[in-house]
Amino acid sequence: MTSVQVFLALIAALFLAPMAVGVLTGVDRRITARLQSRLGPPILQPFYDIGKLLGKEPMLANHWLAFCSFLYLAGAVTSVVLFFLQADLLLIFFVQAVGSVFLVIGALTVPSPYSQIGAHRELLQIIAYEPLLILVIVGIFLATGSFKIEAVYAMEQPLLFKLPLLFLVLGIALTIKLRKSPFDISASHHAHQEIVRGVYTEYSGPYLAIVEIAHWFEIVLILCLLSLFWSTGVVGLVLLLGITYFVEILVDNTTSRMTWRWMLGTAWITGITFSLINLLWLYYG
Amino acid sequence: MPDTLLFILVVVPFIAALGLYALRIESLRMVLVLATAVLLTGSSLALFSHETVAFSTTLLGVNPQPLIVLLDFVVLFIILAVGLSAKHRLIIYLAGAQIVLLAIFKLVSPAEATGQAMFLVDPLAKLMVFVVSVVGSVIILHALPYMKNHEEHLHLTTSRQPQFFAVMVLFLGAMNGLVLTNDLGNFYFFFEVTTLCSFLLIRHDLTDEAKANSLRALWINSLGGLALLIGLLWISLDLGTVNIQQILAQTPEAAFLLLPIGLLCFAGLTKAAQLPFQSWLLGAMVAPTPTSALLHSATMVKAGVYLFLRFSPAYSGTFFSTTVAFVGGFTFLAAAALAISQSNGKKILAYSTVSNLGLIIACAGIGTPAAIAAGMFLIMFHAVSKALIFLCVGTIEQRIASRDIEDMRGLYAIMPVTAIITVLGALTMILPPFGMLLGKWMAIEASAHNILLVIILALGSAITVLYWARWAGLFMSYPFKGRIYPESQPALTRLPLLGLIGGALLLSFYAPAIYNSLIYPAISVLPLALVDAVPATSWGILVLDRGSFPVIPLFLVAALGLFAAIYFYKLAGKVKPTGPYLSGAQTPDDPSAYAGPMRQSIVPSSSNYYLEKIFGEATINRWVNTAAIVLILLMLGGGL
């Protein structure tokens, strides 16, 4: 990469991509509202929300929450930057895990039952999706012969044709990461009474804003991973992302939240079976 | 000069052990332990300035071979005596069989074959000597104040510290000998000395539980010793040599030798406490914590994985090698799963060790240069981080009188310095840019062609994150109450902790340099059957043919993120404190309590998920042990 390209990649990773995801979440809320026969908030509502949170008086139940919220953001931003710099996929995944771990550690620092239970459920979510993401990355390696993103862009055919089942597996991970039904177990995007907001409960005011922004970066990363499956043309890429995200919204609105036992079982059994089949095709095909 | 270094590394600890045992004066003990620690550390570092050389039969001009033969029988007869006095049939049979076989071996093996090139200093040996001598010394120093406290707590009339420190120091000498020797017969001797040392250390407190657990450790490790001896006898009869380098040079052609190599590996499995032999290491947790730290990081279990790495060229590229990868990978996953269900801090650490050693064995099984490099990285980083966390848990245990992690909730309020060091230590086990993760990354990338194995590693890797993150978060959980002051500790408690965490961070930072100067020279000369492109480094970036890991750039980013986070943590100090969210029912005077029925003030509590029903020992032990036995049979069968 030339230095100009690096500069452009940094701008895209740090500003454009999270902005786009902010808008996307706004659209998500609109479509969800329409599906539920409501009008829904303005498209830019997520930005207003963040602005409002940033203006609140900071209050904390434990100082380490401030520390952890920033490291969550740092981990998420670094992984997105690494993606735009076309680094090693497995490495990007591990850097992304730094953020997730600090989100959980922060929630664990407050002795409130909501945040403690939320944190443990978040950990269960992590062990549900992490192996799946690693297997998707291994699939990409088997298809391209490298863990580096540039190898994907060197492909002549979209990866989707070689990795259809792994694309579905990534869909499971995406649903968990987006905190959507039936996997919104640790922190539903609607604050369900039983868990309040789980792992998010104790992050408040400006610190919650930081956590929300970090979550946008995490969504950027997962969407970037999805985009790798159609790396050959912009039209196909946009279509693939649009359809996938719309399906996510539909699933979110037509399923109910399940227990973590069900989540772990489903994610592992379905995800690993699908991955295994797809990886075997690649290896012997 | 290297001759002198070898003498210091291997023989001086034996002499120091005699001194520590004989001179029962506390101040002298301090001086002796300190002197040994300094000598060992200095010599192990000095060893790095020497090129790879094979040394002659003599040590400072003396041929130690007859002495080693004598001591070998002494060790075996001690084990036999232990078995007789405890009326433990298995130990009696195992020791008896070894005595007979050893006598046969000494009679039939040609004299000149045992003589040549007694010691070999190569990069792998240097790495191991560093781990044993430096990490081991730090642990022994930390043990000085620890054992004093320990005995005060037990109200002993006569101190047992002379025995304790003698065995600890002896252990280091035996380990140094084990990794430096190039003679498989001597390897067996040092192997047995470590078995005996671990037995003595585990039974140190002389409680019924300690005695029972030490006997279990003894018979399991004797089983490994017997396997090792049979393998040794077989190899010496077939090849007419016990020179390890000569064996490695011959084995690719002599495929029939895989079975004796398999027996050596079996010995490695028992020593490294791999499934289904993990029970002795978990039982060893009754010993004083410095013992656990030593067994888990610098000695004993590392001898097992060292054996796998040392002999990896002998089985590289065979079906046996593939099964070794599965045996290790399976233990990595199963032990991690078992760790989830534990609330006893030391047991979590024990399962984590078993799990990580499994990963190292899997690396030896994958057997490509990148995988062997990953295994070497993992040995080094695991030693430092695990020693650190064990010493932290020992320090904490002496303060709060519990090793249950639920009792460590809010430890930051009581022991802020130790708590932060422990959390950092836990993070070095799972997160980039630290060394353990670098090793895991290399291992996964190197194994990516083996679909089943990579699935196992992916699952194990995720589970590992769960139990470490849970523990790290728990330390920082405390209700907001006033200022927190750093705790005071003896210098010999604080300095080892600071030294180890500093070491873990620095070694991770210098991982690319360590790779260039130590690991690359080691793997580039290995006669491996499977070859992937050997990784290279530039600008602090480790580059495989499949991917890259920018160690130093990531370190800079991490430092930036950390400084920002610390800055905002400091700012948050001025923020208005509130209690946890309690559905709006908080009591006005205590923000951490809510008003319950009858206006009672109730402080809510919650505990970790341990998922006993899914991952509990009672639930899965039988299954995973059976599966492990099946895999080991498959492995040994692969050698046929």
CSV table of N, CA and C in Angstrom, one decimal, chain B residues 143-263:
chain,number,residue,atom,x,y,z
B,143,ALA,N,9.7,-17.8,47.5
B,143,ALA,CA,9.4,-18.8,48.5
B,143,ALA,C,10.0,-18.5,49.9
B,144,LEU,N,11.0,-17.7,49.9
B,144,LEU,CA,11.7,-17.4,51.2
B,144,LEU,C,10.7,-16.8,52.2
B,145,PRO,N,10.1,-15.6,51.9
B,145,PRO,CA,9.1,-15.1,52.8
B,145,PRO,C,7.9,-16.0,52.9
B,146,TYR,N,7.5,-16.6,51.8
B,146,TYR,CA,6.3,-17.4,51.8
B,146,TYR,C,6.4,-18.5,52.7
B,147,MET,N,7.5,-19.3,52.7
B,147,MET,CA,7.6,-20.5,53.6
B,147,MET,C,7.7,-20.1,55.0
B,148,LYS,N,8.3,-18.9,55.3
B,148,LYS,CA,8.4,-18.4,56.7
B,148,LYS,C,6.9,-18.2,57.2
B,149,ASN,N,6.1,-17.5,56.4
B,149,ASN,CA,4.7,-17.3,56.8
B,149,ASN,C,4.0,-18.6,57.0
B,150,HIS,N,4.2,-19.5,56.0
B,150,HIS,CA,3.6,-20.8,55.9
B,150,HIS,C,3.8,-21.5,57.2
B,151,GLU,N,5.0,-21.6,57.7
B,151,GLU,CA,5.4,-22.4,58.9
B,151,GLU,C,4.9,-21.7,60.1
B,152,GLU,N,4.9,-20.3,60.1
B,152,GLU,CA,4.3,-19.6,61.3
B,152,GLU,C,2.9,-20.0,61.4
B,153,HIS,N,2.2,-20.1,60.3
B,153,HIS,CA,0.8,-20.4,60.3
B,153,HIS,C,0.5,-21.8,60.8
B,154,LEU,N,1.4,-22.7,60.5
B,154,LEU,CA,1.2,-24.1,60.9
B,154,LEU,C,1.7,-24.4,62.3
B,155,HIS,N,2.4,-23.5,63.0
B,155,HIS,CA,3.0,-23.6,64.3
B,155,HIS,C,3.9,-24.9,64.4
B,156,LEU,N,4.8,-25.0,63.5
B,156,LEU,CA,5.7,-26.2,63.6
B,156,LEU,C,6.7,-26.0,64.7
B,157,THR,N,7.1,-27.2,65.3
B,157,THR,CA,8.1,-27.1,66.4
B,157,THR,C,9.5,-27.1,65.7
B,158,THR,N,9.7,-28.0,64.7
B,158,THR,CA,11.0,-27.9,64.0
B,158,THR,C,10.7,-27.5,62.5
B,159,SER,N,11.4,-26.6,62.0
B,159,SER,CA,11.2,-26.1,60.7
B,159,SER,C,11.5,-27.2,59.7
B,160,ARG,N,10.7,-27.3,58.6
B,160,ARG,CA,11.0,-28.2,57.5
B,160,ARG,C,11.5,-27.5,56.3
B,161,GLN,N,11.9,-26.2,56.5
B,161,GLN,CA,12.4,-25.4,55.4
B,161,GLN,C,13.7,-26.0,54.8
B,162,PRO,N,14.6,-26.5,55.6
B,162,PRO,CA,15.8,-27.0,55.0
B,162,PRO,C,15.5,-28.0,53.9
B,163,GLN,N,14.7,-29.0,54.3
B,163,GLN,CA,14.3,-30.0,53.2
B,163,GLN,C,13.7,-29.4,52.0
B,164,PHE,N,12.7,-28.4,52.3
B,164,PHE,CA,12.0,-27.8,51.2
B,164,PHE,C,12.9,-27.1,50.2
B,165,PHE,N,13.8,-26.2,50.8
B,165,PHE,CA,14.6,-25.5,49.8
B,165,PHE,C,15.7,-26.4,49.2
B,166,ALA,N,16.1,-27.4,49.9
B,166,ALA,CA,17.1,-28.3,49.3
B,166,ALA,C,16.4,-29.0,48.1
B,167,VAL,N,15.2,-29.5,48.2
B,167,VAL,CA,14.6,-30.2,47.1
B,167,VAL,C,14.3,-29.2,46.0
B,168,MET,N,13.8,-28.0,46.3
B,168,MET,CA,13.5,-27.0,45.3
B,168,MET,C,14.8,-26.7,44.4
B,169,VAL,N,15.9,-26.5,45.1
B,169,VAL,CA,17.1,-26.2,44.3
B,169,VAL,C,17.6,-27.4,43.5
B,170,LEU,N,17.5,-28.6,44.2
B,170,LEU,CA,17.9,-29.8,43.5
B,170,LEU,C,17.1,-30.0,42.2
B,171,PHE,N,15.8,-29.6,42.3
B,171,PHE,CA,14.9,-29.7,41.2
B,171,PHE,C,15.4,-28.9,40.0
B,172,LEU,N,15.9,-27.7,40.3
B,172,LEU,CA,16.4,-26.9,39.2
B,172,LEU,C,17.6,-27.5,38.5
B,173,GLY,N,18.5,-28.1,39.4
B,173,GLY,CA,19.7,-28.7,38.8
B,173,GLY,C,19.3,-29.9,37.9
B,174,ALA,N,18.4,-30.7,38.4
B,174,ALA,CA,17.9,-31.9,37.6
B,174,ALA,C,17.3,-31.4,36.3
B,175,MET,N,16.5,-30.4,36.3
B,175,MET,CA,15.9,-29.9,35.1
B,175,MET,C,17.0,-29.4,34.1
B,176,ASN,N,17.9,-28.6,34.6
B,176,ASN,CA,19.0,-28.2,33.7
B,176,ASN,C,19.7,-29.3,33.1
B,177,GLY,N,20.0,-30.4,33.9
B,177,GLY,CA,20.7,-31.5,33.4
B,177,GLY,C,19.8,-32.2,32.3
B,178,LEU,N,18.5,-32.3,32.6
B,178,LEU,CA,17.6,-33.0,31.7
B,178,LEU,C,17.6,-32.3,30.3
B,179,VAL,N,17.6,-30.9,30.3
B,179,VAL,CA,17.5,-30.3,29.0
B,179,VAL,C,18.8,-30.1,28.3
B,180,LEU,N,19.9,-30.2,29.1
B,180,LEU,CA,21.2,-30.0,28.4
B,180,LEU,C,21.9,-31.3,28.0
B,181,THR,N,21.4,-32.5,28.6
B,181,THR,CA,22.1,-33.7,28.3
B,181,THR,C,21.8,-34.2,26.8
B,182,ASN,N,22.8,-34.8,26.3
B,182,ASN,CA,22.6,-35.4,24.9
B,182,ASN,C,22.7,-36.9,25.0
B,183,ASP,N,22.6,-37.4,26.2
B,183,ASP,CA,22.7,-38.9,26.4
B,183,ASP,C,21.4,-39.3,26.9
B,184,LEU,N,20.7,-40.2,26.2
B,184,LEU,CA,19.4,-40.6,26.6
B,184,LEU,C,19.4,-41.3,28.0
B,185,GLY,N,20.5,-42.0,28.3
B,185,GLY,CA,20.6,-42.7,29.5
B,185,GLY,C,20.6,-41.6,30.7
B,186,ASN,N,21.4,-40.6,30.5
B,186,ASN,CA,21.4,-39.5,31.5
B,186,ASN,C,20.1,-38.8,31.6
B,187,PHE,N,19.5,-38.7,30.4
B,187,PHE,CA,18.2,-38.0,30.4
B,187,PHE,C,17.2,-38.8,31.3
B,188,TYR,N,17.3,-40.1,31.2
B,188,TYR,CA,16.4,-40.9,32.1
B,188,TYR,C,16.7,-40.7,33.6
B,189,PHE,N,18.0,-40.6,33.9
B,189,PHE,CA,18.4,-40.3,35.3
B,189,PHE,C,17.8,-39.0,35.8
B,190,PHE,N,18.0,-37.9,35.0
B,190,PHE,CA,17.4,-36.6,35.4
B,190,PHE,C,15.9,-36.6,35.5
B,191,PHE,N,15.3,-37.4,34.5
B,191,PHE,CA,13.9,-37.5,34.5
B,191,PHE,C,13.4,-38.1,35.8
B,192,GLU,N,14.1,-39.2,36.3
B,192,GLU,CA,13.7,-39.8,37.6
B,192,GLU,C,13.9,-38.9,38.8
B,193,VAL,N,15.0,-38.1,38.7
B,193,VAL,CA,15.2,-37.2,39.8
B,193,VAL,C,14.1,-36.2,39.9
B,194,THR,N,13.6,-35.7,38.8
B,194,THR,CA,12.4,-34.8,38.9
B,194,THR,C,11.2,-35.5,39.4
B,195,THR,N,11.0,-36.7,39.1
B,195,THR,CA,9.9,-37.5,39.7
B,195,THR,C,10.0,-37.5,41.2
B,196,LEU,N,11.2,-37.9,41.7
B,196,LEU,CA,11.4,-38.0,43.1
B,196,LEU,C,11.3,-36.6,43.8
B,197,CYS,N,11.8,-35.5,43.2
B,197,CYS,CA,11.7,-34.2,43.7
B,197,CYS,C,10.2,-33.8,43.8
B,198,SER,N,9.4,-34.0,42.8
B,198,SER,CA,8.0,-33.6,42.8
B,198,SER,C,7.3,-34.4,43.9
B,199,PHE,N,7.7,-35.7,44.1
B,199,PHE,CA,7.1,-36.5,45.2
B,199,PHE,C,7.3,-35.8,46.5
B,200,LEU,N,8.6,-35.5,46.8
B,200,LEU,CA,9.0,-34.9,48.1
B,200,LEU,C,8.3,-33.6,48.3
B,201,LEU,N,8.2,-32.8,47.2
B,201,LEU,CA,7.6,-31.4,47.4
B,201,LEU,C,6.1,-31.5,47.7
B,202,ILE,N,5.4,-32.5,47.0
B,202,ILE,CA,4.0,-32.6,47.1
B,202,ILE,C,3.6,-33.0,48.6
B,203,ARG,N,4.5,-34.0,49.1
B,203,ARG,CA,4.1,-34.5,50.4
B,203,ARG,C,4.7,-33.6,51.6
B,204,HIS,N,5.2,-32.4,51.2
B,204,HIS,CA,5.9,-31.6,52.2
B,204,HIS,C,5.2,-31.3,53.5
B,205,ASP,N,3.9,-31.0,53.4
B,205,ASP,CA,3.1,-30.6,54.6
B,205,ASP,C,2.8,-31.9,55.4
B,206,LEU,N,3.0,-33.1,54.9
B,206,LEU,CA,2.8,-34.3,55.6
B,206,LEU,C,1.3,-34.5,56.1
B,207,THR,N,0.4,-33.8,55.5
B,207,THR,CA,-1.0,-34.1,55.9
B,207,THR,C,-1.4,-35.4,55.1
B,208,ASP,N,-2.5,-36.0,55.6
B,208,ASP,CA,-2.9,-37.3,54.9
B,208,ASP,C,-3.2,-37.1,53.4
B,209,GLU,N,-3.8,-35.9,53.2
B,209,GLU,CA,-4.1,-35.6,51.8
B,209,GLU,C,-2.8,-35.5,50.9
B,210,ALA,N,-1.9,-34.8,51.5
B,210,ALA,CA,-0.6,-34.5,50.8
B,210,ALA,C,0.1,-35.8,50.6
B,211,LYS,N,0.1,-36.7,51.6
B,211,LYS,CA,0.8,-38.0,51.4
B,211,LYS,C,0.1,-38.8,50.3
B,212,ALA,N,-1.2,-38.9,50.3
B,212,ALA,CA,-1.9,-39.7,49.3
B,212,ALA,C,-1.7,-39.1,47.9
B,213,ASN,N,-1.7,-37.8,47.8
B,213,ASN,CA,-1.5,-37.2,46.5
B,213,ASN,C,-0.1,-37.3,46.0
B,214,SER,N,0.9,-37.3,46.9
B,214,SER,CA,2.2,-37.5,46.5
B,214,SER,C,2.5,-38.9,46.0
B,215,LEU,N,1.8,-39.9,46.6
B,215,LEU,CA,2.0,-41.3,46.1
B,215,LEU,C,1.4,-41.4,44.8
B,216,ARG,N,0.2,-40.7,44.5
B,216,ARG,CA,-0.4,-40.8,43.2
B,216,ARG,C,0.6,-40.2,42.2
B,217,ALA,N,1.2,-39.0,42.5
B,217,ALA,CA,2.1,-38.4,41.6
B,217,ALA,C,3.3,-39.4,41.3
B,218,LEU,N,3.7,-40.1,42.4
B,218,LEU,CA,4.8,-41.0,42.2
B,218,LEU,C,4.5,-42.2,41.3
B,219,TRP,N,3.4,-42.8,41.5
B,219,TRP,CA,3.1,-44.0,40.6
B,219,TRP,C,2.9,-43.6,39.2
B,220,ILE,N,2.1,-42.4,39.0
B,220,ILE,CA,1.9,-42.0,37.6
B,220,ILE,C,3.2,-41.7,36.9
B,221,ASN,N,4.1,-41.0,37.6
B,221,ASN,CA,5.3,-40.6,36.9
B,221,ASN,C,6.3,-41.8,36.8
B,222,SER,N,6.2,-42.8,37.7
B,222,SER,CA,7.0,-44.0,37.6
B,222,SER,C,6.5,-44.8,36.4
B,223,LEU,N,5.2,-44.7,36.1
B,223,LEU,CA,4.7,-45.4,34.9
B,223,LEU,C,5.4,-44.8,33.7
B,224,GLY,N,5.5,-43.4,33.7
B,224,GLY,CA,6.2,-42.8,32.6
B,224,GLY,C,7.6,-43.1,32.5
B,225,GLY,N,8.3,-43.2,33.7
B,225,GLY,CA,9.7,-43.6,33.8
B,225,GLY,C,9.9,-44.9,33.2
B,226,LEU,N,9.0,-45.9,33.5
B,226,LEU,CA,9.2,-47.3,33.0
B,226,LEU,C,9.1,-47.2,31.5
B,227,ALA,N,8.1,-46.5,31.0
B,227,ALA,CA,7.9,-46.4,29.5
B,227,ALA,C,9.2,-45.8,28.9
B,228,LEU,N,9.7,-44.8,29.5
B,228,LEU,CA,10.9,-44.2,29.0
B,228,LEU,C,12.1,-45.1,29.0
B,229,LEU,N,12.2,-45.9,30.1
B,229,LEU,CA,13.3,-46.9,30.2
B,229,LEU,C,13.2,-48.0,29.1
B,230,ILE,N,12.0,-48.4,28.9
B,230,ILE,CA,11.8,-49.5,27.9
B,230,ILE,C,12.2,-48.9,26.5
B,231,GLY,N,11.7,-47.7,26.2
B,231,GLY,CA,12.1,-47.0,25.0
B,231,GLY,C,13.6,-46.9,24.8
B,232,LEU,N,14.2,-46.5,25.9
B,232,LEU,CA,15.7,-46.3,25.9
B,232,LEU,C,16.4,-47.6,25.6
B,233,LEU,N,16.0,-48.6,26.3
B,233,LEU,CA,16.6,-49.9,26.1
B,233,LEU,C,16.5,-50.4,24.6
B,234,TRP,N,15.2,-50.3,24.1
B,234,TRP,CA,14.9,-50.7,22.8
B,234,TRP,C,15.8,-49.9,21.8
B,235,ILE,N,15.9,-48.6,21.9
B,235,ILE,CA,16.7,-47.8,21.0
B,235,ILE,C,18.1,-48.2,21.1
B,236,SER,N,18.6,-48.4,22.3
B,236,SER,CA,20.1,-48.6,22.4
B,236,SER,C,20.4,-50.0,21.8
B,237,LEU,N,19.5,-51.0,21.9
B,237,LEU,CA,19.7,-52.3,21.4
B,237,LEU,C,19.7,-52.2,19.8
B,238,ASP,N,18.7,-51.4,19.3
B,238,ASP,CA,18.5,-51.4,17.9
B,238,ASP,C,19.6,-50.5,17.2
B,239,LEU,N,19.9,-49.4,17.7
B,239,LEU,CA,20.8,-48.5,17.1
B,239,LEU,C,22.2,-48.5,17.6
B,240,GLY,N,22.4,-49.1,18.8
B,240,GLY,CA,23.7,-49.2,19.4
B,240,GLY,C,24.2,-47.8,19.9
B,241,THR,N,23.2,-46.9,20.1
B,241,THR,CA,23.7,-45.6,20.6
B,241,THR,C,22.5,-45.0,21.4
B,242,VAL,N,22.9,-44.2,22.4
B,242,VAL,CA,21.9,-43.4,23.2
B,242,VAL,C,22.2,-41.9,23.0
B,243,ASN,N,23.0,-41.6,22.0
B,243,ASN,CA,23.3,-40.2,21.7
B,243,ASN,C,22.1,-39.6,21.0
B,244,ILE,N,21.4,-38.6,21.7
B,244,ILE,CA,20.1,-38.2,21.2
B,244,ILE,C,20.3,-37.6,19.7
B,245,GLN,N,21.3,-36.9,19.5
B,245,GLN,CA,21.5,-36.3,18.1
B,245,GLN,C,21.7,-37.4,17.1
B,246,GLN,N,22.4,-38.5,17.5
B,246,GLN,CA,22.5,-39.6,16.5
B,246,GLN,C,21.2,-40.3,16.3
B,247,ILE,N,20.4,-40.4,17.4
B,247,ILE,CA,19.1,-41.1,17.2
B,247,ILE,C,18.3,-40.3,16.2
B,248,LEU,N,18.3,-38.9,16.4
B,248,LEU,CA,17.4,-38.1,15.6
B,248,LEU,C,17.9,-38.1,14.1
B,249,ALA,N,19.2,-38.3,14.0
B,249,ALA,CA,19.8,-38.3,12.6
B,249,ALA,C,19.4,-39.6,11.9
B,250,GLN,N,19.1,-40.7,12.7
B,250,GLN,CA,18.9,-42.0,12.0
B,250,GLN,C,17.4,-42.3,11.8
B,251,THR,N,16.5,-41.7,12.7
B,251,THR,CA,15.1,-42.2,12.7
B,251,THR,C,14.3,-42.0,11.5
B,252,PRO,N,14.5,-40.9,10.7
B,252,PRO,CA,13.7,-40.9,9.5
B,252,PRO,C,13.8,-42.1,8.6
B,253,GLU,N,15.0,-42.7,8.5
B,253,GLU,CA,15.1,-43.9,7.7
B,253,GLU,C,14.6,-45.1,8.5
B,254,ALA,N,14.8,-45.1,9.8
B,254,ALA,CA,14.4,-46.3,10.6
B,254,ALA,C,13.0,-46.1,11.1
B,255,ALA,N,12.0,-46.3,10.3
B,255,ALA,CA,10.6,-46.0,10.7
B,255,ALA,C,10.2,-47.0,11.8
B,256,PHE,N,10.7,-48.2,11.8
B,256,PHE,CA,10.3,-49.1,12.9
B,256,PHE,C,10.6,-48.6,14.3
B,257,LEU,N,11.5,-47.5,14.4
B,257,LEU,CA,11.8,-47.0,15.7
B,257,LEU,C,10.7,-46.1,16.2
B,258,LEU,N,9.6,-45.9,15.5
B,258,LEU,CA,8.6,-45.0,16.0
B,258,LEU,C,8.0,-45.6,17.3
B,259,LEU,N,7.9,-46.9,17.4
B,259,LEU,CA,7.3,-47.4,18.6
B,259,LEU,C,8.1,-47.0,19.9
B,260,PRO,N,9.4,-47.3,19.9
B,260,PRO,CA,10.1,-46.8,21.1
B,260,PRO,C,10.0,-45.3,21.3
B,261,ILE,N,10.0,-44.5,20.2
B,261,ILE,CA,9.9,-43.1,20.3
B,261,ILE,C,8.5,-42.8,20.9
B,262,GLY,N,7.5,-43.6,20.5
B,262,GLY,CA,6.2,-43.5,21.1
B,262,GLY,C,6.2,-43.7,22.6
B,263,LEU,N,7.0,-44.7,23.1
B,263,LEU,CA,7.1,-44.9,24.5
B,263,LEU,C,7.7,-43.7,25.2
